[in-house]
Structure formats: C-alpha cells, structure tokens
mmCIF file of C-alpha atoms in Angstrom:
data_model
loop_
_atom_site.group_PDB
_atom_site.id
_atom_site.type_symbol
_atom_site.label_atom_id
_atom_site.label_comp_id
_atom_site.label_asym_id
_atom_site.label_seq_id
_atom_site.Cartn_x
_atom_site.Cartn_y
_atom_site.Cartn_z
ATOM 1 C CA MET A 88 114.619 -164.436 81.983
ATOM 2 C CA ILE A 89 114.100 -167.221 79.519
ATOM 3 C CA PHE A 90 116.680 -169.611 81.369
ATOM 4 C CA LYS A 91 114.947 -169.113 84.481
ATOM 5 C CA LEU A 92 111.850 -170.099 82.962
ATOM 6 C CA LEU A 93 113.268 -173.096 81.296
ATOM 7 C CA LYS A 94 114.681 -174.397 84.727
ATOM 8 C CA LEU A 95 111.209 -173.738 86.503
ATOM 9 C CA CYS A 96 109.877 -175.796 83.680
ATOM 10 C CA ILE A 97 112.157 -178.651 84.500
ATOM 11 C CA GLU A 98 111.541 -178.330 88.221
ATOM 12 C CA LYS A 99 107.848 -178.479 87.836
ATOM 13 C CA GLY A 100 107.880 -181.277 85.747
ATOM 14 C CA ALA A 101 106.156 -179.200 83.142
ATOM 15 C CA SER A 102 105.605 -180.475 79.757
ATOM 16 C CA ASP A 103 105.286 -176.804 78.061
ATOM 17 C CA LEU A 104 106.425 -173.382 78.473
ATOM 18 C CA HIS A 105 104.427 -170.604 76.617
ATOM 19 C CA PHE A 106 106.363 -167.442 76.251
ATOM 20 C CA LYS A 107 103.910 -164.621 74.804
ATOM 21 C CA THR A 108 104.154 -160.873 74.351
ATOM 22 C CA GLY A 109 101.751 -158.979 76.162
ATOM 23 C CA TYR A 110 101.116 -162.119 78.854
ATOM 24 C CA PRO A 111 102.937 -163.506 81.806
ATOM 25 C CA PRO A 112 104.688 -166.941 81.289
ATOM 26 C CA ILE A 113 102.185 -170.192 81.012
ATOM 27 C CA LEU A 114 103.361 -173.739 82.025
ATOM 28 C CA ARG A 115 101.422 -176.609 81.197
ATOM 29 C CA ILE A 116 101.462 -179.343 83.943
ATOM 30 C CA ASN A 117 99.951 -182.369 83.735
ATOM 31 C CA GLY A 118 97.969 -181.178 80.727
ATOM 32 C CA ASN A 119 96.619 -178.035 82.660
ATOM 33 C CA MET A 120 97.688 -174.771 81.946
ATOM 34 C CA HIS A 121 99.315 -172.528 84.820
ATOM 35 C CA GLN A 122 99.858 -168.944 84.465
ATOM 36 C CA LEU A 123 102.557 -167.398 86.377
ATOM 37 C CA THR A 124 100.722 -164.278 87.412
ATOM 38 C CA LYS A 125 103.459 -163.255 90.139
ATOM 39 C CA MET A 126 105.722 -162.904 87.069
ATOM 40 C CA GLN A 127 105.650 -159.666 85.073
ATOM 41 C CA LYS A 128 104.076 -159.583 81.502
ATOM 42 C CA ILE A 129 106.548 -160.505 78.609
ATOM 43 C CA THR A 130 107.523 -157.338 76.533
ATOM 44 C CA ARG A 131 108.525 -157.228 73.241
ATOM 45 C CA LYS A 132 112.188 -156.381 74.370
ATOM 46 C CA ASP A 133 111.764 -159.484 76.636
ATOM 47 C CA PHE A 134 110.695 -161.667 73.596
ATOM 48 C CA GLU A 135 113.902 -160.171 71.366
ATOM 49 C CA THR A 136 116.228 -160.968 74.379
ATOM 50 C CA MET A 137 114.868 -164.442 74.603
ATOM 51 C CA LEU A 138 115.479 -164.632 70.641
ATOM 52 C CA GLU A 139 119.110 -163.287 70.896
ATOM 53 C CA ALA A 140 119.883 -165.648 73.752
ATOM 54 C CA ILE A 141 118.999 -168.905 72.399
ATOM 55 C CA LEU A 142 118.988 -168.554 68.377
ATOM 56 C CA ASP A 143 122.173 -168.578 66.327
ATOM 57 C CA ASP A 144 122.712 -165.754 63.599
ATOM 58 C CA SER A 145 121.336 -168.280 60.967
ATOM 59 C CA GLN A 146 118.314 -169.238 62.922
ATOM 60 C CA LEU A 147 117.603 -165.639 63.890
ATOM 61 C CA ASN A 148 117.585 -164.442 60.277
ATOM 62 C CA SER A 149 115.487 -167.298 59.481
ATOM 63 C CA TYR A 150 112.671 -166.051 62.031
ATOM 64 C CA ARG A 151 112.822 -162.654 61.370
ATOM 65 C CA LYS A 152 112.443 -163.259 57.711
ATOM 66 C CA ASN A 153 109.885 -166.164 57.786
ATOM 67 C CA LYS A 154 108.032 -165.290 60.765
ATOM 68 C CA LYS A 155 108.396 -168.888 62.352
ATOM 69 C CA LEU A 156 110.868 -171.291 63.111
ATOM 70 C CA ASP A 157 111.032 -174.740 64.646
ATOM 71 C CA PHE A 158 114.091 -176.131 66.157
ATOM 72 C CA GLY A 159 115.561 -178.227 69.245
ATOM 73 C CA TYR A 160 117.434 -176.630 71.935
ATOM 74 C CA SER A 161 119.294 -178.144 74.890
ATOM 75 C CA PHE A 162 119.195 -176.549 78.362
ATOM 76 C CA SER A 163 120.436 -178.004 81.643
ATOM 77 C CA GLU A 164 119.425 -181.926 81.778
ATOM 78 C CA ALA A 165 116.636 -181.468 79.084
ATOM 79 C CA ARG A 166 116.237 -180.767 75.502
ATOM 80 C CA PHE A 167 113.187 -178.764 74.409
ATOM 81 C CA ARG A 168 111.363 -178.489 70.945
ATOM 82 C CA VAL A 169 110.860 -174.679 70.347
ATOM 83 C CA ASN A 170 108.161 -173.238 68.029
ATOM 84 C CA LEU A 171 108.302 -169.652 67.458
ATOM 85 C CA PHE A 172 105.820 -167.267 65.380
ATOM 86 C CA LYS A 173 104.245 -163.898 65.122
ATOM 87 C CA ASP A 174 100.873 -163.290 66.082
ATOM 88 C CA LEU A 175 98.803 -160.249 66.896
ATOM 89 C CA HIS A 176 100.499 -159.242 69.950
ATOM 90 C CA GLY A 177 104.076 -159.878 68.521
ATOM 91 C CA GLY A 178 106.166 -162.676 69.001
ATOM 92 C CA ASN A 179 104.956 -166.026 70.437
ATOM 93 C CA ALA A 180 107.100 -169.270 71.686
ATOM 94 C CA GLY A 181 106.323 -172.503 72.759
ATOM 95 C CA PHE A 182 108.835 -174.905 74.453
ATOM 96 C CA ARG A 183 108.300 -178.607 74.758
ATOM 97 C CA ILE A 184 110.375 -180.655 77.261
ATOM 98 C CA ILE A 185 112.326 -183.699 75.721
ATOM 99 C CA PRO A 186 114.125 -185.259 78.501
ATOM 100 C CA PHE A 187 117.740 -186.325 77.732
ATOM 101 C CA LYS A 188 117.523 -189.841 79.110
ATOM 102 C CA GLN A 189 116.262 -192.622 76.523
ATOM 103 C CA LEU A 190 113.285 -194.301 77.496
ATOM 104 C CA THR A 191 112.383 -197.814 77.370
ATOM 105 C CA PHE A 192 109.315 -199.941 76.235
ATOM 106 C CA ASP A 193 108.709 -200.638 79.994
ATOM 107 C CA TYR A 194 108.805 -197.342 80.997
ATOM 108 C CA ILE A 195 106.335 -195.989 78.448
ATOM 109 C CA ASP A 196 104.181 -199.409 79.059
ATOM 110 C CA LEU A 197 103.838 -199.725 75.564
ATOM 111 C CA PRO A 198 101.654 -202.965 74.853
ATOM 112 C CA ASN A 199 103.821 -206.202 73.789
ATOM 113 C CA SER A 200 102.261 -206.593 70.358
ATOM 114 C CA ALA A 201 103.252 -203.045 69.267
ATOM 115 C CA ARG A 202 106.892 -203.884 70.675
ATOM 116 C CA LYS A 203 107.296 -206.729 68.234
ATOM 117 C CA PHE A 204 107.346 -204.089 65.614
ATOM 118 C CA ALA A 205 110.820 -203.254 66.447
ATOM 119 C CA GLU A 206 111.993 -206.780 65.800
ATOM 120 C CA LYS A 207 111.101 -207.097 62.182
ATOM 121 C CA LYS A 208 113.469 -206.515 59.386
ATOM 122 C CA HIS A 209 111.275 -204.462 56.706
ATOM 123 C CA GLY A 210 107.862 -202.772 56.880
ATOM 124 C CA LEU A 211 105.875 -199.701 57.891
ATOM 125 C CA VAL A 212 105.008 -198.581 61.292
ATOM 126 C CA LEU A 213 102.831 -195.633 61.579
ATOM 127 C CA ILE A 214 102.394 -193.835 65.213
ATOM 128 C CA THR A 215 99.686 -191.549 65.174
ATOM 129 C CA GLY A 216 98.133 -189.140 67.941
ATOM 130 C CA SER A 217 96.770 -185.520 68.794
ATOM 131 C CA SER A 218 99.505 -182.993 69.109
ATOM 132 C CA GLY A 219 101.238 -183.380 72.581
ATOM 133 C CA SER A 220 100.269 -186.887 72.830
ATOM 134 C CA GLY A 221 103.835 -188.339 73.070
ATOM 135 C CA LYS A 222 104.206 -189.796 69.605
ATOM 136 C CA SER A 223 107.856 -188.488 69.554
ATOM 137 C CA THR A 224 108.845 -190.361 72.426
ATOM 138 C CA THR A 225 107.052 -193.584 71.294
ATOM 139 C CA LEU A 226 109.265 -193.207 68.013
ATOM 140 C CA SER A 227 112.249 -192.513 69.968
ATOM 141 C CA THR A 228 111.644 -195.620 72.095
ATOM 142 C CA TYR A 229 111.556 -197.766 69.179
ATOM 143 C CA ILE A 230 114.639 -196.642 67.911
ATOM 144 C CA THR A 231 116.624 -196.920 71.312
ATOM 145 C CA TYR A 232 115.280 -200.606 71.778
ATOM 146 C CA ILE A 233 116.630 -201.099 68.092
ATOM 147 C CA ASN A 234 119.798 -199.309 68.854
ATOM 148 C CA ASN A 235 120.586 -201.144 72.101
ATOM 149 C CA ASN A 236 119.473 -204.805 70.510
ATOM 150 C CA PHE A 237 120.545 -205.033 66.953
ATOM 151 C CA ASN A 238 123.430 -204.272 64.939
ATOM 152 C CA ARG A 239 121.475 -201.912 62.198
ATOM 153 C CA THR A 240 122.397 -198.591 60.315
ATOM 154 C CA ILE A 241 119.511 -196.003 61.210
ATOM 155 C CA ILE A 242 118.658 -192.741 59.445
ATOM 156 C CA THR A 243 116.544 -190.328 61.137
ATOM 157 C CA ILE A 244 114.876 -187.354 58.899
ATOM 158 C CA GLU A 245 113.404 -184.706 61.695
ATOM 159 C CA ASN A 246 111.871 -181.328 61.861
ATOM 160 C CA PRO A 247 113.246 -180.497 64.352
ATOM 161 C CA ILE A 248 115.773 -183.101 65.965
ATOM 162 C CA GLU A 249 114.200 -183.540 69.526
ATOM 163 C CA TYR A 250 115.561 -186.983 70.762
ATOM 164 C CA ILE A 251 119.333 -187.251 70.704
ATOM 165 C CA PHE A 252 120.909 -190.570 69.942
ATOM 166 C CA GLU A 253 124.227 -191.940 70.765
ATOM 167 C CA ASP A 254 125.513 -195.024 68.797
ATOM 168 C CA GLN A 255 125.255 -198.307 70.744
ATOM 169 C CA GLU A 256 125.146 -201.565 68.953
ATOM 170 C CA SER A 257 123.617 -199.734 65.746
ATOM 171 C CA LEU A 258 125.036 -196.708 63.867
ATOM 172 C CA ILE A 259 122.710 -193.955 63.674
ATOM 173 C CA SER A 260 122.538 -190.749 61.659
ATOM 174 C CA GLN A 261 120.114 -187.942 62.552
ATOM 175 C CA ARG A 262 119.074 -185.383 59.908
ATOM 176 C CA GLN A 263 117.407 -182.035 60.517
ATOM 177 C CA VAL A 264 115.514 -180.694 57.566
ATOM 178 C CA GLY A 265 116.226 -177.512 56.661
ATOM 179 C CA VAL A 266 119.670 -178.077 58.168
ATOM 180 C CA ASP A 267 121.132 -181.354 57.194
ATOM 181 C CA CYS A 268 118.937 -181.677 54.114
ATOM 182 C CA ASN A 269 116.467 -179.541 52.314
ATOM 183 C CA SER A 270 113.361 -181.364 52.451
ATOM 184 C CA PHE A 271 111.791 -184.410 54.221
ATOM 185 C CA GLU A 272 111.568 -185.753 50.349
ATOM 186 C CA GLU A 273 115.197 -185.012 50.192
ATOM 187 C CA GLY A 274 115.912 -186.687 53.259
ATOM 188 C CA ILE A 275 113.851 -189.952 52.700
ATOM 189 C CA THR A 276 115.284 -190.108 49.211
ATOM 190 C CA ASP A 277 118.652 -190.143 50.488
ATOM 191 C CA ALA A 278 118.032 -192.777 53.210
ATOM 192 C CA ILE A 279 116.582 -194.813 50.854
ATOM 193 C CA ASP A 280 119.736 -194.715 48.366
ATOM 194 C CA SER A 281 121.975 -195.291 51.638
ATOM 195 C CA ASP A 282 122.903 -198.398 53.099
ATOM 196 C CA SER A 283 120.225 -198.202 56.090
ATOM 197 C CA ASP A 284 118.247 -200.545 57.801
ATOM 198 C CA VAL A 285 115.736 -198.525 59.589
ATOM 199 C CA ILE A 286 114.504 -195.182 58.780
ATOM 200 C CA LEU A 287 112.564 -193.056 61.308
ATOM 201 C CA ILE A 288 110.578 -190.186 59.452
ATOM 202 C CA SER A 289 109.239 -187.564 62.192
ATOM 203 C CA GLU A 290 106.131 -186.622 60.028
ATOM 204 C CA LEU A 291 104.171 -187.256 56.846
ATOM 205 C CA ASN A 292 102.642 -184.371 55.669
ATOM 206 C CA GLY A 293 102.472 -184.996 51.908
ATOM 207 C CA ALA A 294 102.031 -187.278 48.693
ATOM 208 C CA LYS A 295 105.715 -187.522 48.165
ATOM 209 C CA GLU A 296 106.533 -188.495 51.466
ATOM 210 C CA VAL A 297 103.966 -191.139 51.534
ATOM 211 C CA GLU A 298 104.810 -192.682 48.542
ATOM 212 C CA LEU A 299 108.582 -192.416 49.355
ATOM 213 C CA ALA A 300 107.860 -194.155 52.853
ATOM 214 C CA LEU A 301 106.333 -196.880 51.075
ATOM 215 C CA GLN A 302 109.237 -197.260 48.814
ATOM 216 C CA ALA A 303 111.269 -197.418 51.679
ATOM 217 C CA SER A 304 109.726 -200.342 52.974
ATOM 218 C CA GLU A 305 109.239 -202.043 49.381
ATOM 219 C CA SER A 306 112.971 -201.604 49.129
ATOM 220 C CA GLY A 307 113.495 -203.885 52.505
ATOM 221 C CA LYS A 308 113.786 -201.296 55.160
ATOM 222 C CA LEU A 309 111.845 -200.817 58.471
ATOM 223 C CA VAL A 310 110.220 -197.471 58.239
ATOM 224 C CA PHE A 311 108.691 -195.661 61.275
ATOM 225 C CA ALA A 312 106.904 -192.811 60.676
ATOM 226 C CA SER A 313 104.645 -190.131 62.635
ATOM 227 C CA ILE A 314 101.129 -189.102 60.900
ATOM 228 C CA GLN A 315 98.333 -186.937 62.133
ATOM 229 C CA GLY A 316 95.112 -188.393 63.405
ATOM 230 C CA ASN A 317 93.525 -189.887 66.628
ATOM 231 C CA THR A 318 92.898 -193.506 65.509
ATOM 232 C CA SER A 319 94.377 -196.444 63.295
ATOM 233 C CA LYS A 320 91.486 -195.357 61.357
ATOM 234 C CA GLN A 321 92.068 -191.877 60.802
ATOM 235 C CA ALA A 322 95.669 -192.724 60.197
ATOM 236 C CA VAL A 323 94.964 -195.030 57.351
ATOM 237 C CA ASP A 324 92.357 -192.403 55.975
ATOM 238 C CA ARG A 325 95.045 -189.796 56.333
ATOM 239 C CA PHE A 326 97.746 -191.702 54.821
ATOM 240 C CA ILE A 327 95.643 -192.504 51.512
ATOM 241 C CA LYS A 328 94.132 -188.967 51.232
ATOM 242 C CA LEU A 329 97.543 -187.023 51.358
ATOM 243 C CA CYS A 330 97.847 -188.285 47.761
ATOM 244 C CA PRO A 331 95.861 -187.220 44.953
ATOM 245 C CA LYS A 332 92.746 -189.163 43.882
ATOM 246 C CA ASN A 333 94.168 -190.742 40.972
ATOM 247 C CA MET A 334 96.605 -192.212 42.996
ATOM 248 C CA GLN A 335 94.659 -193.278 46.150
ATOM 249 C CA ILE A 336 93.569 -197.103 45.092
ATOM 250 C CA GLN A 337 97.300 -197.568 44.366
ATOM 251 C CA ILE A 338 98.456 -196.265 47.497
ATOM 252 C CA ALA A 339 95.944 -198.135 49.552
ATOM 253 C CA ALA A 340 97.145 -201.139 48.216
ATOM 254 C CA ARG A 341 100.512 -200.899 48.674
ATOM 255 C CA LEU A 342 99.856 -199.651 52.025
ATOM 256 C CA ALA A 343 97.827 -202.820 52.808
ATOM 257 C CA ILE A 344 100.804 -205.019 51.676
ATOM 258 C CA ASN A 345 103.790 -203.029 53.501
ATOM 259 C CA LEU A 346 101.915 -201.824 56.702
ATOM 260 C CA LEU A 347 102.892 -203.698 60.010
ATOM 261 C CA GLY A 348 100.990 -201.918 62.353
ATOM 262 C CA ILE A 349 99.931 -198.761 63.689
ATOM 263 C CA VAL A 350 100.271 -197.466 67.323
ATOM 264 C CA SER A 351 97.882 -194.640 68.114
ATOM 265 C CA GLN A 352 98.027 -192.877 71.716
ATOM 266 C CA THR A 353 96.637 -190.372 73.922
ATOM 267 C CA LEU A 354 97.632 -188.968 77.583
ATOM 268 C CA VAL A 355 95.867 -189.523 80.363
ATOM 269 C CA SER A 356 96.027 -188.280 83.984
ATOM 270 C CA LYS A 357 96.902 -190.557 86.845
ATOM 271 C CA LYS A 358 94.530 -191.055 89.738
ATOM 272 C CA SER A 359 96.704 -190.877 92.566
ATOM 273 C CA GLU A 360 99.858 -189.126 91.665
ATOM 274 C CA ALA A 361 101.346 -186.409 89.591
ATOM 275 C CA GLY A 362 101.633 -186.991 85.862
ATOM 276 C CA ARG A 363 100.105 -188.464 82.846
ATOM 277 C CA ILE A 364 100.556 -191.806 81.299
ATOM 278 C CA ALA A 365 99.840 -193.059 77.578
ATOM 279 C CA ALA A 366 96.751 -194.995 76.778
ATOM 280 C CA TYR A 367 97.150 -196.842 73.392
ATOM 281 C CA GLU A 368 95.621 -198.722 70.564
ATOM 282 C CA VAL A 369 97.368 -201.117 68.503
ATOM 283 C CA LEU A 370 96.427 -202.469 64.960
ATOM 284 C CA VAL A 371 98.259 -205.499 63.688
ATOM 285 C CA ASN A 372 98.241 -206.013 59.831
ATOM 286 C CA SER A 373 96.110 -209.020 59.739
ATOM 287 C CA PRO A 374 95.022 -210.712 56.413
ATOM 288 C CA PHE A 375 91.507 -209.019 57.079
ATOM 289 C CA ILE A 376 92.899 -205.830 57.945
ATOM 290 C CA LYS A 377 95.070 -205.901 54.859
ATOM 291 C CA ASN A 378 91.594 -206.571 52.636
ATOM 292 C CA ILE A 379 90.200 -203.600 54.701
ATOM 293 C CA ILE A 380 92.770 -201.210 53.637
ATOM 294 C CA ALA A 381 92.997 -202.150 50.018
ATOM 295 C CA GLU A 382 89.309 -202.014 49.445
ATOM 296 C CA ARG A 383 89.011 -198.835 51.499
ATOM 297 C CA LYS A 384 86.616 -200.211 54.005
ATOM 298 C CA LEU A 385 87.961 -198.013 56.769
ATOM 299 C CA HIS A 386 84.987 -198.016 58.720
ATOM 300 C CA LEU A 387 85.261 -201.541 59.631
ATOM 301 C CA ILE A 388 88.766 -201.175 60.953
ATOM 302 C CA PRO A 389 87.537 -200.474 64.935
ATOM 303 C CA ALA A 390 85.482 -203.635 65.260
ATOM 304 C CA GLN A 391 88.333 -205.664 63.872
ATOM 305 C CA ILE A 392 90.620 -204.245 66.200
ATOM 306 C CA GLU A 393 88.102 -204.894 69.434
ATOM 307 C CA ALA A 394 87.276 -208.341 68.115
ATOM 308 C CA ASN A 395 90.912 -209.549 67.560
ATOM 309 C CA SER A 396 92.764 -209.435 70.849
ATOM 310 C CA SER A 397 94.257 -212.844 70.326
ATOM 311 C CA LEU A 398 96.339 -211.144 67.303
ATOM 312 C CA GLY A 399 97.667 -208.476 69.547
ATOM 313 C CA MET A 400 95.038 -206.268 68.667
ATOM 314 C CA ILE A 401 94.059 -203.360 71.258
ATOM 315 C CA SER A 402 91.283 -200.721 71.081
ATOM 316 C CA LEU A 403 91.681 -197.629 72.992
ATOM 317 C CA ASP A 404 88.354 -198.025 74.698
ATOM 318 C CA SER A 405 89.533 -201.547 76.153
ATOM 319 C CA TYR A 406 93.048 -199.996 76.875
ATOM 320 C CA ILE A 407 91.216 -197.113 79.242
ATOM 321 C CA LEU A 408 88.793 -199.553 80.725
ATOM 322 C CA ASN A 409 91.609 -201.740 82.007
ATOM 323 C CA LEU A 410 93.331 -198.427 83.535
ATOM 324 C CA ILE A 411 90.110 -197.387 85.273
ATOM 325 C CA GLN A 412 89.738 -200.951 86.654
ATOM 326 C CA SER A 413 93.253 -201.004 87.837
ATOM 327 C CA ASN A 414 92.701 -197.902 89.606
ATOM 328 C CA ILE A 415 95.384 -195.983 87.882
ATOM 329 C CA ILE A 416 93.101 -193.379 86.452
ATOM 330 C CA THR A 417 89.287 -192.195 87.495
ATOM 331 C CA LYS A 418 85.999 -193.346 85.483
ATOM 332 C CA GLU A 419 85.715 -189.595 84.646
ATOM 333 C CA GLU A 420 89.133 -189.349 83.254
ATOM 334 C CA GLY A 421 88.486 -192.363 81.139
ATOM 335 C CA ILE A 422 85.270 -191.629 79.796
ATOM 336 C CA SER A 423 86.454 -188.295 78.801
ATOM 337 C CA LYS A 424 89.416 -189.907 76.545
ATOM 338 C CA ALA A 425 87.300 -192.713 75.260
ATOM 339 C CA ASN A 426 86.589 -193.092 71.525
ATOM 340 C CA ASN A 427 83.181 -194.814 72.509
ATOM 341 C CA ARG A 428 82.180 -193.526 75.973
ATOM 342 C CA SER A 429 79.072 -195.755 75.895
ATOM 343 C CA PHE A 430 81.141 -198.727 75.914
ATOM 344 C CA ILE A 431 83.217 -197.562 78.801
ATOM 345 C CA LYS A 432 80.004 -196.994 80.886
ATOM 346 C CA ARG A 433 78.163 -200.311 80.085
ATOM 347 C CA LYS A 434 81.371 -202.681 80.725
ATOM 348 C CA LEU A 435 81.937 -200.587 83.961
ATOM 349 C CA GLU A 436 78.373 -201.050 85.009
ATOM 350 C CA GLU A 437 78.604 -204.989 84.259
ATOM 351 C CA THR A 438 81.493 -205.333 86.556
ATOM 352 C CA THR A 439 79.117 -203.787 89.540
ATOM 353 C CA LYS A 440 76.270 -206.097 89.152
#
C-alpha cells in the first residue's frame, strides 16, 4: 500500500502524505488536506507492514524503542522526509516530498539581495519560517548555487538528510545526526575543526548549537542555518533566547557582528494555476540593524526593514502586495498571509483611487 501511496503523492503534486492508523490516507495538495475516502482505513497491520517495507533493522529497532523516528527515504524520482511517531490510535507517519532535482534561485524566485549572501566568504545567514514553508528548499538552493559556482568545501549537518548533493565545483560532505555524528553539537564542532568553507545546519534548537554557529562564523566560515520563527524579528529573538539569560547580552552582541542577513518565508497559493510560491522577507544586516540587535531593541526591526528597501531589505507585506498587484495571488490570499493586514488593504485602496 505505501508504495502505491507514495507514487500517488508524486503524481498528484502533493507536498505531504499522512499515513495514520484508523484513518484513510490523506494527501496535502496546495496546502489543503484531501482524505482518500475511497481507500480503506489504515489498520495496525498495514502500519507494521509499511514500517517493515521502508525501514532497515536499525531504524525499526530505534522506532520501536523510542516510539518516534525522523529519516529520509528515496522512492522513484523523489525523496521524502519521514516523521514516525505513536499516538492514541497507534502509528502515525508523515511523508514530506522533496524533489530530487536541485533548484535554482530563479526557480524559487529568491530576491536578489538574499542571493548575494551566497557570495560572501564568512558570516551567518538565518532562514526562518513556519513548518512546511520551504526553509529546507531555500537552504538547499544556497548550497546548490555555491556548489555550481565556487570551489568550496561544504559540510552539512542535518536531521534527517533531505536533499542529496553531488560534487560539482565544490566538495560536499553531508552528515546525518544519529547516523554520521551523535548530535548537532558534535557535527558542528567537527565542521569547525575541519577544512570547511561553508557549513549548513538544518536546525538551531539549543544554546550550544547557537554558540557553535557563531563560533563557526567567527572562525571565517560561511554558515547557513534554519531557525524557528515567522519573521526576522522572531528569528533574532529566538536565536538569543535559546541561550541562558546570563549569556544573552553576549550572544546578541556576537550575532550583531556576524549576521549577514535573514530570509523569512511563507507559502501562498497561486491565483490562476495549481501550486504555491514563496513570499519572502529579507533583512540585511546594516549598521542600524547591528545596533538594534546588540541593544536588543528588536521591536524596531520591522520598521527598519520597511524603510530600507534601498539596502535590499524587503518586508513580507511589501512582497505580498507586489504578488497581488502582479495578479499572481488573490487579494484574499495575500491579506490572510500578511503580517499587517491593514497595510495591505490600505495600499490596495490607494491604487484604486
């Protein structure tokens, strides 16, 4: 059953497959959930058969011991990020599709100011957005661009490995936490100690990881890292607050110095065709932004982004407004995804007067 469903996921252009005991399978297409009601409900036996079909012995033992497991799985022309866990009804599995092809900046419509981060020799770039907003795709696109254009040594620390890279101009080593290294901390430390030029960290979740990301940047490496948050302000706030209070002043000061910029993103549904595209917010670390971060006056960040388009900064609301005015997304979709809905409404009213 599972292979039939994975094939259907690819054919339908779904982003996710949910395989849950006691329910029919569900596909997420263009952000909407579609229950496959014509298919039978998944039984505990079906779930066990699925586990045995896609897991090796080590993974199966790990799942049964820990009652959860994250890993990457290749099938047909796609790769899936798989999240397994147990709940009230039994087994629960989520499969997120990751196309095999490596994407380009043009394909994901990344703003030019954000593309320039890939050309830097050292510094820290943060990618933020909600779950499923395409952060991994953006990280992958940065690595692909560097791989195709620069002679660099790249090390990724991921859990799990999602996009798979092949060496082009660069030499790439991908390490999966729990398989190739014991922890993010160990993986980042090893990357700092090695002859690496670029380090990718798939998720910053703790104080030690934050401190090591800064240390890597300070040692002359270009670091790309994903962090939870929906805006640049939230990303900076979380980065600092992942650390104990007695470290936060120092961490803020170091972040102010080492940060190159932040790319925040969300997915919006297209108006005239199936699918979704990313809407971006871009923060470029200007002298004024450095002071804001160092002094932890983070409430000033949104206004600075809005006021400094000449420096390459782009607010999410301005980006969404442009998508509406370019007839790419509907007014309703744009307003629903905006940070400041009244701003969008006011600007649209001004253009119709």
